[in-house]
Coordinates of C-alpha atoms in Angstrom, one line a residue:
Chain A
M1 CA 71.0 154.9 155.6
V2 CA 74.3 154.3 153.9
G3 CA 76.6 151.5 155.1
K4 CA 80.3 151.9 155.4
D5 CA 80.9 149.7 152.4
E6 CA 78.9 151.9 150.1
K7 CA 81.8 154.2 149.4
T8 CA 83.6 151.6 147.4
Y9 CA 80.5 149.7 146.3
D10 CA 78.0 151.4 144.0
V11 CA 74.9 149.4 144.4
M12 CA 72.9 151.6 142.1
E13 CA 75.3 151.0 139.3
I14 CA 75.0 147.2 139.9
R15 CA 71.2 147.5 139.9
R16 CA 71.3 149.0 136.4
E17 CA 72.7 145.7 135.2
F18 CA 69.6 143.8 136.3
P19 CA 66.7 144.7 134.0
I20 CA 64.1 142.8 136.1
L21 CA 64.7 145.3 139.0
E22 CA 63.0 148.0 136.9
R23 CA 59.7 146.3 137.0
Q24 CA 56.7 146.9 139.2
V25 CA 54.8 144.3 141.2
N26 CA 51.2 144.9 142.4
G27 CA 51.7 148.6 141.6
H28 CA 54.9 149.0 143.6
P29 CA 58.5 148.9 142.5
L30 CA 59.8 145.3 142.9
I31 CA 61.8 144.7 146.1
Y32 CA 63.3 141.3 145.5
L33 CA 64.4 139.7 148.8
D34 CA 64.3 136.1 147.6
S35 CA 67.7 135.7 146.2
A36 CA 68.5 132.7 148.2
A37 CA 65.7 130.9 146.3
S38 CA 67.1 132.2 143.0
S39 CA 69.1 135.3 142.2
Q40 CA 68.2 137.7 139.4
K41 CA 70.3 137.8 136.3
P42 CA 72.7 140.6 135.1
R43 CA 72.5 141.8 131.5
A44 CA 75.8 140.0 130.7
V45 CA 74.2 136.6 131.5
I46 CA 71.0 137.4 129.6
E47 CA 73.0 138.7 126.6
S48 CA 75.2 135.5 126.6
Q49 CA 72.1 133.4 126.1
R50 CA 70.9 135.5 123.2
E51 CA 74.3 135.7 121.7
Y52 CA 74.8 131.9 121.9
L53 CA 71.4 131.0 120.5
S54 CA 71.6 133.7 117.8
H55 CA 75.1 133.0 116.6
F56 CA 76.8 129.8 117.5
H57 CA 74.4 127.2 118.8
S58 CA 75.2 123.7 117.7
N59 CA 75.7 120.3 119.3
I60 CA 79.1 120.0 120.8
H61 CA 82.0 117.5 120.7
R62 CA 81.0 115.7 117.6
G63 CA 80.2 117.9 114.6
A64 CA 82.7 118.4 111.8
H65 CA 81.6 122.0 111.1
A66 CA 82.5 125.5 112.2
L67 CA 79.5 126.0 114.5
A68 CA 80.2 122.7 116.3
T69 CA 83.8 123.8 116.9
Q70 CA 82.7 127.2 118.2
A71 CA 80.1 125.8 120.5
T72 CA 82.5 123.1 121.8
E73 CA 85.2 125.7 122.4
A74 CA 82.7 127.9 124.3
F75 CA 81.5 124.9 126.3
E76 CA 84.9 123.6 127.3
G77 CA 86.2 127.2 127.8
S78 CA 83.4 127.7 130.3
R79 CA 84.5 124.5 132.1
E80 CA 88.0 126.1 132.4
I81 CA 86.5 129.3 133.8
V82 CA 84.6 127.3 136.4
R83 CA 87.7 125.3 137.3
E84 CA 89.9 128.4 137.6
Y85 CA 87.3 130.4 139.7
F86 CA 86.8 127.5 142.2
N87 CA 90.5 126.5 142.1
A88 CA 90.0 122.9 141.2
S89 CA 93.2 121.3 140.1
K90 CA 91.9 119.8 136.8
S91 CA 89.0 120.8 134.6
S92 CA 88.1 117.1 134.4
E93 CA 87.0 117.4 138.0
I94 CA 84.2 119.8 136.9
V95 CA 81.1 117.8 135.9
F96 CA 78.1 119.8 134.6
T97 CA 74.8 118.8 136.0
S98 CA 71.3 120.4 136.1
G99 CA 71.9 121.8 139.5
A100 CA 73.0 121.0 143.1
T101 CA 70.2 118.5 143.6
D102 CA 71.2 116.6 140.4
S103 CA 74.9 116.7 141.6
I104 CA 74.0 115.2 144.9
N105 CA 71.8 112.5 143.3
L106 CA 74.7 111.7 141.0
V107 CA 77.0 111.0 143.9
A108 CA 74.4 109.0 145.6
G109 CA 73.6 107.0 142.5
T110 CA 77.2 106.2 141.6
W111 CA 79.7 106.6 144.4
G112 CA 77.1 105.8 147.0
R113 CA 75.7 102.8 145.3
S114 CA 79.1 101.3 144.6
N115 CA 80.8 102.1 147.9
L116 CA 78.3 101.9 150.7
K117 CA 77.3 98.6 152.3
S118 CA 74.5 97.7 154.6
D119 CA 76.8 98.3 157.6
S120 CA 77.9 101.8 156.4
T121 CA 76.9 105.1 158.0
I122 CA 76.1 108.3 156.2
L123 CA 76.5 111.4 158.4
L124 CA 74.2 114.3 157.6
T125 CA 73.3 117.5 159.6
R126 CA 70.0 118.9 160.8
L127 CA 70.7 122.1 158.8
E128 CA 70.4 120.3 155.4
H129 CA 68.1 121.2 152.6
H130 CA 65.9 118.3 151.6
S131 CA 68.1 117.9 148.5
N132 CA 71.0 116.8 150.7
I133 CA 68.8 114.5 152.8
V134 CA 66.4 112.7 150.5
P135 CA 68.9 111.3 147.9
W136 CA 70.7 109.7 150.9
Q137 CA 67.4 108.4 152.4
I138 CA 66.5 106.8 149.1
L139 CA 70.0 105.2 148.9
A140 CA 69.9 104.1 152.5
T141 CA 66.6 102.4 152.0
E142 CA 68.0 100.6 148.9
I143 CA 71.2 99.3 150.5
G144 CA 70.0 99.2 154.1
C145 CA 72.7 101.5 155.5
N146 CA 72.4 103.8 158.4
I147 CA 71.9 107.6 158.5
E148 CA 73.1 109.7 161.5
V149 CA 72.3 113.4 162.0
V150 CA 74.5 116.0 163.5
D151 CA 72.7 118.4 165.9
V152 CA 72.4 122.2 165.6
L153 CA 73.0 124.7 168.4
S154 CA 70.3 127.2 169.3
D155 CA 72.0 130.0 167.3
G156 CA 71.7 127.9 164.2
S157 CA 75.3 126.9 164.0
L158 CA 76.4 123.3 163.8
D159 CA 77.1 121.5 167.1
L160 CA 80.8 120.8 166.6
S161 CA 81.1 118.5 169.6
D162 CA 78.2 116.4 168.3
F163 CA 79.9 116.4 164.9
N164 CA 83.1 115.0 166.5
E165 CA 81.2 112.5 168.5
K166 CA 79.3 111.2 165.5
L167 CA 82.6 110.9 163.5
S168 CA 83.5 108.2 166.0
L169 CA 80.9 106.1 164.2
K170 CA 83.4 106.1 161.3
P171 CA 80.9 107.2 158.7
S172 CA 81.8 106.3 155.1
L173 CA 80.3 109.6 153.9
V174 CA 79.8 112.9 155.6
C175 CA 77.5 115.5 154.0
F176 CA 77.0 119.1 155.1
S177 CA 76.0 122.4 153.7
H178 CA 78.5 125.2 153.3
V179 CA 75.8 127.8 154.2
S180 CA 72.4 127.0 155.6
N181 CA 69.6 128.1 153.2
A182 CA 67.1 128.6 156.0
L183 CA 69.2 130.3 158.7
G184 CA 72.2 131.6 156.8
S185 CA 74.8 130.0 159.2
I186 CA 78.2 129.5 157.5
N187 CA 80.0 126.3 158.3
D188 CA 83.8 126.2 158.7
V189 CA 83.9 123.7 155.8
K190 CA 87.7 123.4 155.8
K191 CA 87.8 122.4 159.4
L192 CA 84.8 120.0 159.1
T193 CA 86.4 118.4 156.0
S194 CA 89.7 117.9 157.8
L195 CA 87.9 116.3 160.8
A196 CA 85.9 114.0 158.6
H197 CA 89.0 113.0 156.6
H198 CA 90.8 112.1 159.9
A199 CA 87.9 109.8 160.6
G200 CA 88.4 108.2 157.2
S201 CA 85.2 109.6 155.7
V202 CA 84.5 110.9 152.2
V203 CA 83.2 114.5 152.3
L204 CA 80.4 116.0 150.2
I205 CA 79.5 119.7 150.6
D206 CA 76.3 121.3 149.4
G207 CA 77.6 124.7 148.3
S208 CA 74.4 126.1 146.8
Q209 CA 74.1 129.0 149.2
A210 CA 77.8 129.6 149.5
T211 CA 78.8 130.2 145.9
P212 CA 76.8 133.4 145.5
H213 CA 78.3 134.9 148.6
C214 CA 81.9 134.0 149.0
Q215 CA 85.0 132.8 147.1
V216 CA 85.2 129.0 147.3
D217 CA 88.6 127.5 147.0
L218 CA 88.1 123.8 146.4
Q219 CA 91.7 122.7 146.8
D220 CA 92.0 124.7 150.1
I221 CA 88.8 123.1 151.5
D222 CA 90.0 119.7 150.2
C223 CA 86.5 118.2 150.1
D224 CA 85.9 115.2 147.9
F225 CA 82.7 116.4 146.3
Y226 CA 81.2 119.9 146.1
A227 CA 77.7 120.6 144.6
F228 CA 76.2 123.9 143.6
S229 CA 73.6 125.5 141.2
G230 CA 74.1 128.2 138.7
H231 CA 70.8 130.0 139.2
K232 CA 71.6 131.1 142.8
M233 CA 74.8 132.8 141.6
Y234 CA 73.4 135.0 138.9
G235 CA 73.5 132.3 136.2
P236 CA 70.7 130.5 134.4
T237 CA 68.4 127.8 135.8
G238 CA 69.0 124.2 134.9
I239 CA 72.7 124.3 135.2
G240 CA 74.9 123.2 138.1
V241 CA 78.2 121.6 138.9
L242 CA 79.5 118.6 140.7
Y243 CA 83.1 119.0 141.6
G244 CA 84.7 115.6 142.4
K245 CA 88.3 114.7 143.0
L246 CA 89.5 113.0 139.9
D247 CA 90.6 109.7 141.5
L248 CA 87.1 109.3 142.9
L249 CA 85.4 110.2 139.6
E250 CA 87.6 107.7 137.8
L251 CA 86.5 104.9 140.0
M252 CA 82.8 105.8 140.0
P253 CA 80.6 103.8 137.6
P254 CA 78.6 105.8 135.1
W255 CA 75.1 107.0 136.1
R256 CA 72.9 107.9 133.2
G257 CA 73.7 106.3 129.9
G258 CA 73.9 107.8 126.4
G259 CA 75.7 110.5 124.5
E260 CA 79.1 111.8 125.4
M261 CA 79.5 109.4 128.4
I262 CA 80.2 106.6 125.9
S263 CA 83.5 105.4 124.6
S264 CA 82.3 102.6 122.4
V265 CA 79.1 100.6 122.1
S266 CA 78.8 97.0 121.0
F267 CA 76.3 94.2 121.3
E268 CA 79.1 91.6 121.1
E269 CA 81.8 93.3 123.3
P270 CA 81.2 95.1 126.6
T271 CA 80.2 98.8 126.0
T272 CA 83.0 101.1 127.3
F273 CA 82.7 104.5 128.8
N274 CA 84.4 107.9 128.4
I275 CA 86.7 109.4 131.0
P276 CA 85.6 112.1 133.6
P277 CA 84.0 114.5 133.4
Y278 CA 82.3 113.2 130.2
K279 CA 81.5 109.9 131.8
F280 CA 78.8 111.7 133.9
E281 CA 77.5 114.0 131.2
A282 CA 75.0 111.8 129.4
G283 CA 73.0 113.3 126.5
T284 CA 73.3 116.7 125.0
P285 CA 74.3 119.0 127.8
N286 CA 72.8 122.4 128.7
I287 CA 75.2 124.2 126.5
S288 CA 73.6 127.7 126.8
G289 CA 73.4 127.1 130.6
V290 CA 77.1 126.3 130.8
I291 CA 77.9 129.4 128.8
G292 CA 75.6 131.5 131.0
L293 CA 77.2 130.1 134.2
A294 CA 80.7 131.1 133.0
Q295 CA 79.3 134.5 132.2
A296 CA 77.8 134.8 135.7
I297 CA 81.2 133.9 137.2
S298 CA 82.9 136.5 135.0
W299 CA 80.3 139.1 136.1
M300 CA 80.9 138.2 139.8
K301 CA 84.7 138.5 139.3
S302 CA 84.3 141.9 137.6
V303 CA 82.3 143.2 140.6
G304 CA 84.5 141.5 143.1
V305 CA 83.2 138.6 145.2
D306 CA 84.7 140.0 148.4
K307 CA 83.0 143.3 147.8
I308 CA 79.6 141.6 147.2
A309 CA 80.2 139.6 150.5
A310 CA 81.0 142.7 152.5
H311 CA 77.9 144.5 151.1
E312 CA 75.7 141.5 152.0
L313 CA 77.2 141.3 155.5
A314 CA 76.4 145.0 156.0
L315 CA 72.9 144.4 154.8
T316 CA 72.4 141.4 157.1
D317 CA 73.6 143.4 160.1
Y318 CA 71.4 146.3 159.2
A319 CA 68.3 144.0 158.7
H320 CA 69.0 142.3 162.0
K321 CA 69.1 145.7 163.9
K322 CA 66.1 147.2 162.2
L323 CA 63.9 144.1 162.4
L324 CA 64.6 143.4 166.0
R325 CA 63.1 146.8 166.9
I326 CA 59.7 145.4 165.9
E327 CA 58.0 144.2 169.0
G328 CA 57.4 140.4 169.1
L329 CA 59.8 139.7 166.2
K330 CA 62.2 136.8 166.6
I331 CA 65.1 136.1 164.3
Y332 CA 66.0 132.4 163.7
G333 CA 69.6 131.9 163.0
T334 CA 72.0 134.2 164.8
A335 CA 75.2 132.4 164.3
E336 CA 78.4 134.5 164.4
H337 CA 79.2 133.7 160.8
K338 CA 76.2 134.3 158.6
A339 CA 75.5 134.9 154.9
G340 CA 72.8 137.2 153.5
V341 CA 69.7 135.5 155.0
V342 CA 67.4 136.7 157.7
S343 CA 64.7 134.2 158.8
F344 CA 62.1 135.6 161.3
L345 CA 58.6 135.2 162.9
V346 CA 56.4 137.7 164.5
D347 CA 54.2 136.9 167.5
G348 CA 50.6 136.7 166.7
T349 CA 51.1 136.4 162.9
H350 CA 51.4 133.6 160.5
P351 CA 54.3 133.7 158.0
S352 CA 52.1 133.0 155.1
D353 CA 49.9 136.0 156.0
L354 CA 53.0 138.2 156.3
G355 CA 54.3 136.9 152.9
T356 CA 50.9 137.6 151.2
L357 CA 50.7 141.2 152.5
L358 CA 54.4 141.9 151.8
D359 CA 53.8 140.7 148.2
Q360 CA 50.9 143.2 147.9
L361 CA 53.5 145.9 148.7
G362 CA 55.9 144.6 146.1
V363 CA 58.2 142.9 148.6
A364 CA 59.1 139.4 147.5
V365 CA 60.1 137.2 150.4
R366 CA 59.9 133.4 150.9
T367 CA 57.6 131.9 153.6
G368 CA 57.4 128.3 154.8
S369 CA 59.8 125.6 155.7
H370 CA 62.4 126.5 153.0
C371 CA 62.8 122.8 152.1
T372 CA 64.2 122.2 155.6
E373 CA 61.4 120.4 157.4
P374 CA 63.6 118.5 159.9
L375 CA 65.3 121.8 160.9
M376 CA 62.0 123.6 161.3
K377 CA 60.6 120.7 163.4
W378 CA 63.7 120.9 165.6
L379 CA 63.2 124.7 166.0
G380 CA 59.6 123.9 167.0
I381 CA 58.0 126.0 164.2
S382 CA 56.3 125.2 160.9
G383 CA 58.2 127.8 159.0
T384 CA 59.6 131.4 158.9
V385 CA 59.5 134.5 156.7
R386 CA 62.9 134.6 155.0
A387 CA 64.4 137.7 153.4
S388 CA 67.6 137.1 151.5
F389 CA 70.0 139.5 149.9
A390 CA 72.3 139.7 146.9
A391 CA 74.7 142.1 145.2
Y392 CA 71.9 144.3 144.1
T393 CA 70.0 144.6 147.4
T394 CA 69.9 148.1 149.0
F395 CA 69.5 149.4 152.5
E396 CA 66.4 151.2 151.4
E397 CA 64.8 147.9 150.4
I398 CA 65.4 146.6 153.9
D399 CA 63.7 149.8 155.2
A400 CA 60.8 148.9 152.9
L401 CA 60.7 145.4 154.3
V402 CA 60.6 146.7 157.8
A403 CA 57.9 149.2 157.0
G404 CA 55.9 146.4 155.2
V405 CA 56.2 144.1 158.2
E406 CA 55.0 146.8 160.5
R407 CA 52.0 147.6 158.3
A408 CA 51.2 143.9 158.0
I409 CA 51.3 143.4 161.7
K410 CA 48.9 146.2 162.3
M411 CA 46.4 144.5 160.0
L412 CA 47.0 141.0 161.2
R413 CA 47.0 141.3 165.0
Chain B
M1 CA 14.5 131.0 147.0
N2 CA 16.1 127.9 145.7
S3 CA 19.6 126.9 146.6
T4 CA 21.3 128.1 143.4
N5 CA 19.6 131.5 143.7
K6 CA 20.7 131.7 147.3
V7 CA 24.3 131.0 146.4
N8 CA 24.3 133.4 143.5
S9 CA 22.7 136.2 145.5
R10 CA 25.3 135.7 148.1
Q11 CA 28.0 135.8 145.4
D12 CA 26.5 139.1 144.1
E13 CA 26.5 140.6 147.6
V14 CA 30.2 139.7 148.0
I15 CA 31.0 141.2 144.6
E16 CA 29.3 144.5 145.6
E17 CA 31.1 144.5 149.0
F18 CA 34.5 144.1 147.4
D19 CA 33.7 146.8 144.8
M20 CA 34.0 149.3 147.6
F21 CA 37.7 148.7 147.9
S22 CA 40.2 150.4 145.7
D23 CA 43.2 148.3 146.3
W24 CA 44.2 144.8 147.4
M25 CA 45.5 145.9 150.8
E26 CA 42.0 147.1 151.5
K27 CA 40.5 143.8 150.2
Y28 CA 42.9 141.9 152.4
E29 CA 41.9 144.0 155.4
H30 CA 38.3 143.1 154.7
I31 CA 39.2 139.4 154.3
I32 CA 41.1 139.5 157.6
E33 CA 38.0 141.1 159.3
I34 CA 35.8 138.3 157.9
G35 CA 38.3 135.8 159.2
K36 CA 38.2 137.3 162.7
D37 CA 34.4 137.0 162.7
L38 CA 34.2 133.4 161.6
A39 CA 32.3 131.2 164.1
T40 CA 34.6 129.1 166.2
M41 CA 35.1 125.6 164.9
E42 CA 34.2 122.8 167.3
E43 CA 37.5 121.4 168.8
E44 CA 36.3 117.9 168.0
D45 CA 36.3 118.9 164.3
K46 CA 39.8 120.3 164.4
V47 CA 41.3 116.9 163.7
D48 CA 43.9 115.8 161.2
E49 CA 41.3 114.1 159.0
N50 CA 39.8 117.6 158.4
L51 CA 43.1 119.2 157.5
I52 CA 43.3 120.3 153.9
K53 CA 46.5 119.3 152.2
G54 CA 48.6 121.6 150.1
C55 CA 48.4 124.7 152.2
Q56 CA 51.3 126.4 154.0
S57 CA 49.1 127.2 156.9
R58 CA 46.9 124.6 158.6
V59 CA 43.3 124.7 157.3
W60 CA 40.5 122.6 158.7
L61 CA 37.2 122.1 156.9
S62 CA 34.3 119.9 158.0
A63 CA 30.8 119.4 156.6
K64 CA 27.6 118.0 158.0
L65 CA 24.3 117.3 156.4
N66 CA 21.3 118.8 158.3
S67 CA 17.7 117.4 158.3
E68 CA 16.7 119.6 155.4
G69 CA 19.4 118.1 153.3
E70 CA 21.6 121.2 153.4
V71 CA 25.4 121.1 153.8
I72 CA 26.7 123.0 156.8
F73 CA 30.3 123.8 156.6
S74 CA 32.7 124.8 159.4
G75 CA 36.3 125.6 159.2
D76 CA 39.4 127.3 160.7
S77 CA 43.0 128.2 159.9
D78 CA 46.0 129.3 161.9
A79 CA 46.7 132.0 159.2
I80 CA 44.2 134.8 159.4
I81 CA 44.0 135.6 155.6
T82 CA 43.4 131.9 154.9
K83 CA 40.8 131.9 157.7
G84 CA 39.1 134.9 156.0
L85 CA 39.0 132.9 152.7
V86 CA 37.6 129.9 154.6
A87 CA 34.9 132.2 156.1
L88 CA 34.1 133.7 152.7
M89 CA 33.6 130.3 151.1
I90 CA 31.5 129.1 154.1
H91 CA 29.4 132.3 153.8
I92 CA 28.7 131.6 150.1
L93 CA 28.2 127.8 150.2
S94 CA 27.1 126.7 153.7
G95 CA 23.3 125.9 153.9
S96 CA 23.0 124.9 150.3
Q97 CA 21.9 121.6 148.8
A98 CA 24.7 119.1 148.2
S99 CA 24.0 118.8 144.5
E100 CA 24.2 122.6 144.1
I101 CA 27.5 122.8 145.8
A102 CA 28.9 120.0 143.6
A103 CA 28.0 121.9 140.5
V104 CA 28.4 125.5 141.7
D105 CA 29.9 128.1 139.4
L106 CA 31.9 130.4 141.7
Y107 CA 31.9 133.4 139.4
F108 CA 32.5 135.8 142.3
L109 CA 36.1 134.6 142.6
E110 CA 36.9 136.1 139.2
K111 CA 34.8 139.2 139.8
I112 CA 36.6 140.2 143.0
G113 CA 39.9 139.2 141.6
L114 CA 40.5 136.2 143.8
N115 CA 41.0 133.9 140.8
Q116 CA 44.6 135.0 140.6
H117 CA 44.9 133.7 144.1
L118 CA 43.4 130.4 143.1
S119 CA 46.5 128.8 141.5
P120 CA 47.4 125.5 143.2
T121 CA 50.9 126.8 143.9
R122 CA 49.6 129.7 145.9
S123 CA 50.3 129.3 149.6
N124 CA 46.9 130.3 150.9
G125 CA 45.2 127.0 150.0
L126 CA 42.1 128.6 148.4
A127 CA 42.2 126.2 145.4
S128 CA 42.4 123.1 147.7
M129 CA 39.6 124.6 149.8
V130 CA 37.2 125.1 146.9
K131 CA 38.0 121.6 145.6
Q132 CA 37.4 120.1 149.0
M133 CA 34.0 121.9 149.4
K134 CA 32.8 120.7 146.0
M135 CA 34.0 117.2 146.9
Y136 CA 31.8 117.3 150.0
G137 CA 28.9 118.4 147.8
L138 CA 29.5 115.5 145.5
V139 CA 29.8 112.9 148.3
F140 CA 26.7 114.1 150.1
S141 CA 24.6 114.3 146.9
A142 CA 25.7 110.7 145.9
R143 CA 24.5 109.5 149.4
S144 CA 21.1 111.2 149.2

C-alpha cells in the first residue's frame, strides 16, 4: 500500500540514513514502532558525534587555545541553530538541559520556588507525562500550594470548557503538553496559552512529543516556557532544551551551582551569577549532545518537517483503519488532531503478552502505562500497546504490526 | 527421591520438553498452554499482599507449608505468558523442602533460554517471581 504522500516523500531513501534499521531482531528485520519513546538517529547525527570527539573536543567558554575556540563556536553556533529553528527571539532564551524532564525540574526549582506561595494554584492536565506532574507535586508539597487538573474528553482531547473553568481559579502557572505521549492528541497550544495569559497565568508547555512531528514557532505560541528533549527528535540522549522568555529567565534565581553559571566567587563579597542562558548551565555542558541536536535539526530541515508530518499523518490514518479491522481491538485516543501515535488494547489479551510476542517477531512497540498513570486510571485501564511512528516508518511496517497482532491474538485467546 | 533430586529431575524434564521447539514463538505457545492449565488460585489468596511488585501485569504468588514440611505454591497472573511462567516455576519448585528452594540452582532457565528474559527490566516479572519464591523458601526454612 502506498500513501498519497509517497510520491514526494521517498521513505526508502530516508531509511538508508538510519543504520540501525538494517539490523535484525530475534531473526526478523527490525520494525521499530517505538519512536515516541526515542527516535533512531540518522547518519548525520552519528557522524557529528564522531567528528566532534575525533577532531575538536575541548571544554568550552574558557580555554585560550584553538580547540576551545572551535568547540565554543560549535556549541554557541548550535544554540543559534536551535533558536532560529524554533523562532525564539534571542539565543539567550535557549537553555541547554539534559532533557525535557530536567527542563521542567529547572522551572519548578527556580521560577516555581521563587514565585509560588502557599495560596498559589498550579494547573496541570490529566494528559500529562509523569515528568510534567511529579516536579510540581514535589514543589507543591514543599511550599504547600494547590494543584488542579484539567479533564480529558473521551476521544483523548483536552476538555476546553473544563480548562476555561479551572482558569477562573487564577492559577499562577498552567502546564500542558503540546502532544500527548500516550494518546497522540495535539493540543491547540497557541489558544491554550492565550487563554491562560488572559487569566494572568505563566504558561509552561511540555513539547517532547511535538518537536519530532511539527514545526514549533515559539514566538507565535507565545508561551513563557517550552521544554523538549533531543533524543525524541533524531538527536542524542542526554540533551534537551528549556526555552524561557528572557525577562523571566533574568528574574529567576540560579538552580544548580558551579561552572559557567558563575560571574564571580568570593568568600568576602556575595558570589555573583552569569546572565541567561549561562546562569542555568552549571558545570561542563553536554557539548557533543548540543552539537548532535543541532545536526538533528539540520537533518529534519533538509527532509522538511512538513513532509515528515504529512507522512506520519498518513501512517496514523492507515494504522487506525487496518487495526480497527481486528475484532475486539479498541484504539485509545481518537482526537481529530493527532500525531504519530496509536495506543490500543485487544479484548481477551494483556498488553504485555502482545508486546512480548510482537518483540519475537521483530516488532518493537511499547506496552504499559507510558508514564501516564493518572491518564490510564481515568481511562479505566492499566496500560495499552503503543505503536509510534517517525520519518522512517513505512506502511509495510504497519502491515507487519497488524499481522503480528493477529498472530499473537490467535496464540493468546 | 530427595527434594533436590526431585527439583533437578523436573528441571531436566522441562529442558527436554523445550528442546522440541525450534523457535521462540513455539516456546511461547507452549508457555501459554502451561499457563492455561495452571490450577486456579483460591480467590482468598488473590489479595494485594500476594501481588509481586515490578511487573507490568498483575502477578499473585502465595506459599503454604504442608505437614511434611514441603512448600506448596499457588499463583496467577492477568497476562497469560506471565501466568505460564508462574506455572512453570510452580511446577519446578512446589512440593520441595523450604531449605532446598532457598538454595536452588535454577539451571533450566539458562538451558531453555529463559535467562535472557530474567533481567529485572523485563516486563514479564520472571526475575521478581524467582526472587519471591526463594524468599518464601528462606522464610519457611528459618521458621522450621
